[in-house]
mmCIF file with all atom_site columns, C-alpha atoms in Angstrom:
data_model
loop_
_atom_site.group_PDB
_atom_site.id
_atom_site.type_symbol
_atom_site.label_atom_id
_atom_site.label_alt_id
_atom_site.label_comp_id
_atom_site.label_asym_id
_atom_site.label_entity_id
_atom_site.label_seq_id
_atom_site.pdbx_PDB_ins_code
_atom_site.Cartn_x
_atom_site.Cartn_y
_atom_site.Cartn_z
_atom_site.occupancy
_atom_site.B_iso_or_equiv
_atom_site.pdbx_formal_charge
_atom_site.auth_seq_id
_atom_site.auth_comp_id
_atom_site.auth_asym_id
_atom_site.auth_atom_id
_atom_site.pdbx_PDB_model_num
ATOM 1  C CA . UNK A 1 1  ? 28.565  17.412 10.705  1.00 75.00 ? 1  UNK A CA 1
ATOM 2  C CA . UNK A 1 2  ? 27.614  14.136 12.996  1.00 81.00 ? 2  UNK A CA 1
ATOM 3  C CA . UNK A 1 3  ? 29.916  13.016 14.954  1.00 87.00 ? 3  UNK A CA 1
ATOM 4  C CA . UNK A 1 4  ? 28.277  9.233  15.743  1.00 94.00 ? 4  UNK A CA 1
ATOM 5  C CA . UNK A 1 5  ? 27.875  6.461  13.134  1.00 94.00 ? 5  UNK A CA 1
ATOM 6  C CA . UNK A 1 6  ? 24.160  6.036  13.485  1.00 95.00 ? 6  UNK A CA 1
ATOM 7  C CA . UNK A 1 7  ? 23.721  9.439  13.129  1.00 94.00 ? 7  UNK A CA 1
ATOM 8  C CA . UNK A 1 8  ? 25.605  9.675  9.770   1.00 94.00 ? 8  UNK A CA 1
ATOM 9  C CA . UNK A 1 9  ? 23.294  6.381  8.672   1.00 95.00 ? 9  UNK A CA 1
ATOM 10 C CA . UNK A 1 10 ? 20.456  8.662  10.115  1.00 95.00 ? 10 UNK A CA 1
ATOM 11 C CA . UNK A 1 11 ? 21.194  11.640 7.665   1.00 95.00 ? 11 UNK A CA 1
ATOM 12 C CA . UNK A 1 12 ? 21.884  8.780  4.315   1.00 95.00 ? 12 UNK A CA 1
ATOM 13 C CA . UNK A 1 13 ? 18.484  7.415  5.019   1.00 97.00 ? 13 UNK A CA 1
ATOM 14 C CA . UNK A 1 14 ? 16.474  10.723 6.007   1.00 97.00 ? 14 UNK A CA 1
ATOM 15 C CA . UNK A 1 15 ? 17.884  11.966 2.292   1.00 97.00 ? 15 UNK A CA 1
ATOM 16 C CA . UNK A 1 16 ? 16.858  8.596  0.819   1.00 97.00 ? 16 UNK A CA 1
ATOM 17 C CA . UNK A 1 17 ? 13.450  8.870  2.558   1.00 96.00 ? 17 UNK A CA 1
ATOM 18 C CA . UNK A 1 18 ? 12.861  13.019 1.117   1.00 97.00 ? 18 UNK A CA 1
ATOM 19 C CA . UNK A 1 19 ? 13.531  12.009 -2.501  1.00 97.00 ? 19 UNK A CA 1
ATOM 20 C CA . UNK A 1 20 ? 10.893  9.545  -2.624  1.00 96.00 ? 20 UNK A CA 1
ATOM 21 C CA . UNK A 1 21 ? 8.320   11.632 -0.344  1.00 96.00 ? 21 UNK A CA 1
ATOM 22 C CA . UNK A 1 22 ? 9.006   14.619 -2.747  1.00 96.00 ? 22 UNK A CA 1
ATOM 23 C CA . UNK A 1 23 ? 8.245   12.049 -6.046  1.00 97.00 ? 23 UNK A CA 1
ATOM 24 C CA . UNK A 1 24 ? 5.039   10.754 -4.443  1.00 96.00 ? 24 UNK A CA 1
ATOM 25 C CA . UNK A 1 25 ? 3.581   14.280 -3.152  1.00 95.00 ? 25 UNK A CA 1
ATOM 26 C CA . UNK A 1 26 ? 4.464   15.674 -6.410  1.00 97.00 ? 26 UNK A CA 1
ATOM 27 C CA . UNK A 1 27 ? 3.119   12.937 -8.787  1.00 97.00 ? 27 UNK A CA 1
ATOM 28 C CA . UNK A 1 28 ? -0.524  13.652 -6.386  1.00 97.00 ? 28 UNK A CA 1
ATOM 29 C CA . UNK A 1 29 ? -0.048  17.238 -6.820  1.00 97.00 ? 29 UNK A CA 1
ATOM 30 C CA . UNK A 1 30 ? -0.127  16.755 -10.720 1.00 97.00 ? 30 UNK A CA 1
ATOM 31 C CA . UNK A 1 31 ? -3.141  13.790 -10.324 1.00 97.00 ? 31 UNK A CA 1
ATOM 32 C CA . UNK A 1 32 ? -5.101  16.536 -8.531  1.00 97.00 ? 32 UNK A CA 1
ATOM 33 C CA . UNK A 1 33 ? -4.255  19.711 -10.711 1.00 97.00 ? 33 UNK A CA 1
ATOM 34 C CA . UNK A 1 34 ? -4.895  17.309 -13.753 1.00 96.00 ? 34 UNK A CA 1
ATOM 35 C CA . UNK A 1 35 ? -8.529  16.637 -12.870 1.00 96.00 ? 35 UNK A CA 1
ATOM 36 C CA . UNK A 1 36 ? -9.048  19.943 -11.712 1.00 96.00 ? 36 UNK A CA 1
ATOM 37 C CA . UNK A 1 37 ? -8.322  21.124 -15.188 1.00 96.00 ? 37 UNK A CA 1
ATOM 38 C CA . UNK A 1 38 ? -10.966 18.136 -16.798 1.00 93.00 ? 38 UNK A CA 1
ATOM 39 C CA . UNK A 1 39 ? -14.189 19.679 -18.292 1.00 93.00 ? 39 UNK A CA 1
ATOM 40 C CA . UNK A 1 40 ? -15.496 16.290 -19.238 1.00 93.00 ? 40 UNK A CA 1
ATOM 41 C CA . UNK A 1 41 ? -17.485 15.074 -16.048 1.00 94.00 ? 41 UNK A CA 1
ATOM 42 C CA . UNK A 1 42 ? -16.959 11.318 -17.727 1.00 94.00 ? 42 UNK A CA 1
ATOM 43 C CA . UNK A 1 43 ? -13.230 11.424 -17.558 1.00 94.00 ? 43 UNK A CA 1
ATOM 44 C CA . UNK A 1 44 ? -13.189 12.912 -14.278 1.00 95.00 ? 44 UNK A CA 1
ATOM 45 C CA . UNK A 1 45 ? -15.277 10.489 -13.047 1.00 96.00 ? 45 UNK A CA 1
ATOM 46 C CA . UNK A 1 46 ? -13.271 7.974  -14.282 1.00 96.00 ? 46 UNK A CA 1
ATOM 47 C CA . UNK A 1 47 ? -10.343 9.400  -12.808 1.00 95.00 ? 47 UNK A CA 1
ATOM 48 C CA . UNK A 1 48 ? -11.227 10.448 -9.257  1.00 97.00 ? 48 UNK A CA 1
ATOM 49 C CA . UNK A 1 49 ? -11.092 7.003  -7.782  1.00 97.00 ? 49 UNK A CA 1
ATOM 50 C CA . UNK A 1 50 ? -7.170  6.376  -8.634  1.00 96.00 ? 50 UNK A CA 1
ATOM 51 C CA . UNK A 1 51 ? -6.813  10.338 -7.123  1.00 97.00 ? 51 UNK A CA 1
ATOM 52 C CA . UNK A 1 52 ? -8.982  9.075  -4.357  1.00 97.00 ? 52 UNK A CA 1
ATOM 53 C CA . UNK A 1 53 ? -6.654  5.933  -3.720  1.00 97.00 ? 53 UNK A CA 1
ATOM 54 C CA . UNK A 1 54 ? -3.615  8.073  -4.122  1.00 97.00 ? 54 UNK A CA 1
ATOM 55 C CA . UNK A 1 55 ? -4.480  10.671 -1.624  1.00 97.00 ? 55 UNK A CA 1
ATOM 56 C CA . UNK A 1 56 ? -5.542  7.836  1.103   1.00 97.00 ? 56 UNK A CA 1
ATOM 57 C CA . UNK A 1 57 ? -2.082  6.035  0.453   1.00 96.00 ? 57 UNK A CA 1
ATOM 58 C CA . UNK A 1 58 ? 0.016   9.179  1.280   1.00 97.00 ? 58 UNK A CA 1
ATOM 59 C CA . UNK A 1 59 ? -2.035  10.327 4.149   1.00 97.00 ? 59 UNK A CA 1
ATOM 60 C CA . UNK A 1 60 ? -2.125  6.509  5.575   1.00 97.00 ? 60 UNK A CA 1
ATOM 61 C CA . UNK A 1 61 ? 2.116   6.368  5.129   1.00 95.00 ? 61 UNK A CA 1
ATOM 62 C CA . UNK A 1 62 ? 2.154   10.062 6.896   1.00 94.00 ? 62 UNK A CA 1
ATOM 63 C CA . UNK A 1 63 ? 3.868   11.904 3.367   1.00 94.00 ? 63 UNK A CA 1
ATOM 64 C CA . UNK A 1 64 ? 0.844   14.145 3.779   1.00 96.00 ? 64 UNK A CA 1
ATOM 65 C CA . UNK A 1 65 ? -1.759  14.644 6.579   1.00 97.00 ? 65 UNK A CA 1
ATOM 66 C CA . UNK A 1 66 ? -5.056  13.099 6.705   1.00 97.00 ? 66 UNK A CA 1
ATOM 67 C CA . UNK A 1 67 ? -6.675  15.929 6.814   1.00 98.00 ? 67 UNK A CA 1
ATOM 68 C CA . UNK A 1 68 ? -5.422  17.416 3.693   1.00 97.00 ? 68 UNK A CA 1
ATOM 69 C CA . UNK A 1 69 ? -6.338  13.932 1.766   1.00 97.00 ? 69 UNK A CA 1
ATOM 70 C CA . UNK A 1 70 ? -9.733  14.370 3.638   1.00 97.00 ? 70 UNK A CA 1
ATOM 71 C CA . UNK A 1 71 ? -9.855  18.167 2.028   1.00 98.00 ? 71 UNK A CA 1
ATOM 72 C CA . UNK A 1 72 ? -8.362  17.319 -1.158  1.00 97.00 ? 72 UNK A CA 1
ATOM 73 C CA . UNK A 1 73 ? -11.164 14.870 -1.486  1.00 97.00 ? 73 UNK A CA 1
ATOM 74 C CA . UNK A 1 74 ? -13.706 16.832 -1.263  1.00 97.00 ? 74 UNK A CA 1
ATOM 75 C CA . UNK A 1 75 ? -13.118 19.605 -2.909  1.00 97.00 ? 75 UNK A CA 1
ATOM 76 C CA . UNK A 1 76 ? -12.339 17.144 -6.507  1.00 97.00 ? 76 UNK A CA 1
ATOM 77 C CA . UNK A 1 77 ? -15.855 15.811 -5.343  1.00 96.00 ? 77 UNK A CA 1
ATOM 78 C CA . UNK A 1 78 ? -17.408 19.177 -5.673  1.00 96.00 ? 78 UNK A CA 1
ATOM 79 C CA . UNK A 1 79 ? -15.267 19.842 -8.699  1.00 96.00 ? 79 UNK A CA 1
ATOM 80 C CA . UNK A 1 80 ? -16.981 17.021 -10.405 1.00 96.00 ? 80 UNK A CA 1
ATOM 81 C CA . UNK A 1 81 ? -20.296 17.293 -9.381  1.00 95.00 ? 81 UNK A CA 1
ATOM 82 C CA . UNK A 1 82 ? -20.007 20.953 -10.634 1.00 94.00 ? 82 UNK A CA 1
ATOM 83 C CA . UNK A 1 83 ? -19.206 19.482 -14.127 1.00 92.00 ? 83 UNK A CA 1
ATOM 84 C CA . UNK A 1 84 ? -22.133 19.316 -16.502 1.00 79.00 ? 84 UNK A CA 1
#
């Protein structure tokens, strides 16, 4: 266990700071499997931009990389385009 007082604070906030990650990254985990599963190319299209806006806000505050939004992205793209 820490010894110092900031690094006790350090360990309350890191907790704190997981919890809410681990809501966010699983709430886009569910956006994304949830429009992969669509078969209606109207309702994914409908859809994709609040995905879209999603993925950039985690990879912009670091909860995932940018590259993985970037991928994520554009693979639901492809998904939709595939759609008939």
């Amino acid at each position: 266990m820490a010894n110092h007082k900031s690094s006790l604070k350090r360990i309350r906030q890191t907790k704190v700071k997981n919890v809410h990650n681990k809501y966010y990254a699983k709430t886009m985990r569910n956006a994304v499997r949830k429009l992969r599963a669509m078969t209606d190319k109207d309702e994914a299209v409908k859809l994709y931009p609040s995905v879209q806006k999603m993925l950039d806000k985690l990879a912009k505050r670091n909860i995932i990389h940018k590259n993985k939004a970037s991928n994520l992205k554009s693979s639901l793209a492809l998904h939709i385009n595939k759609l008939g």
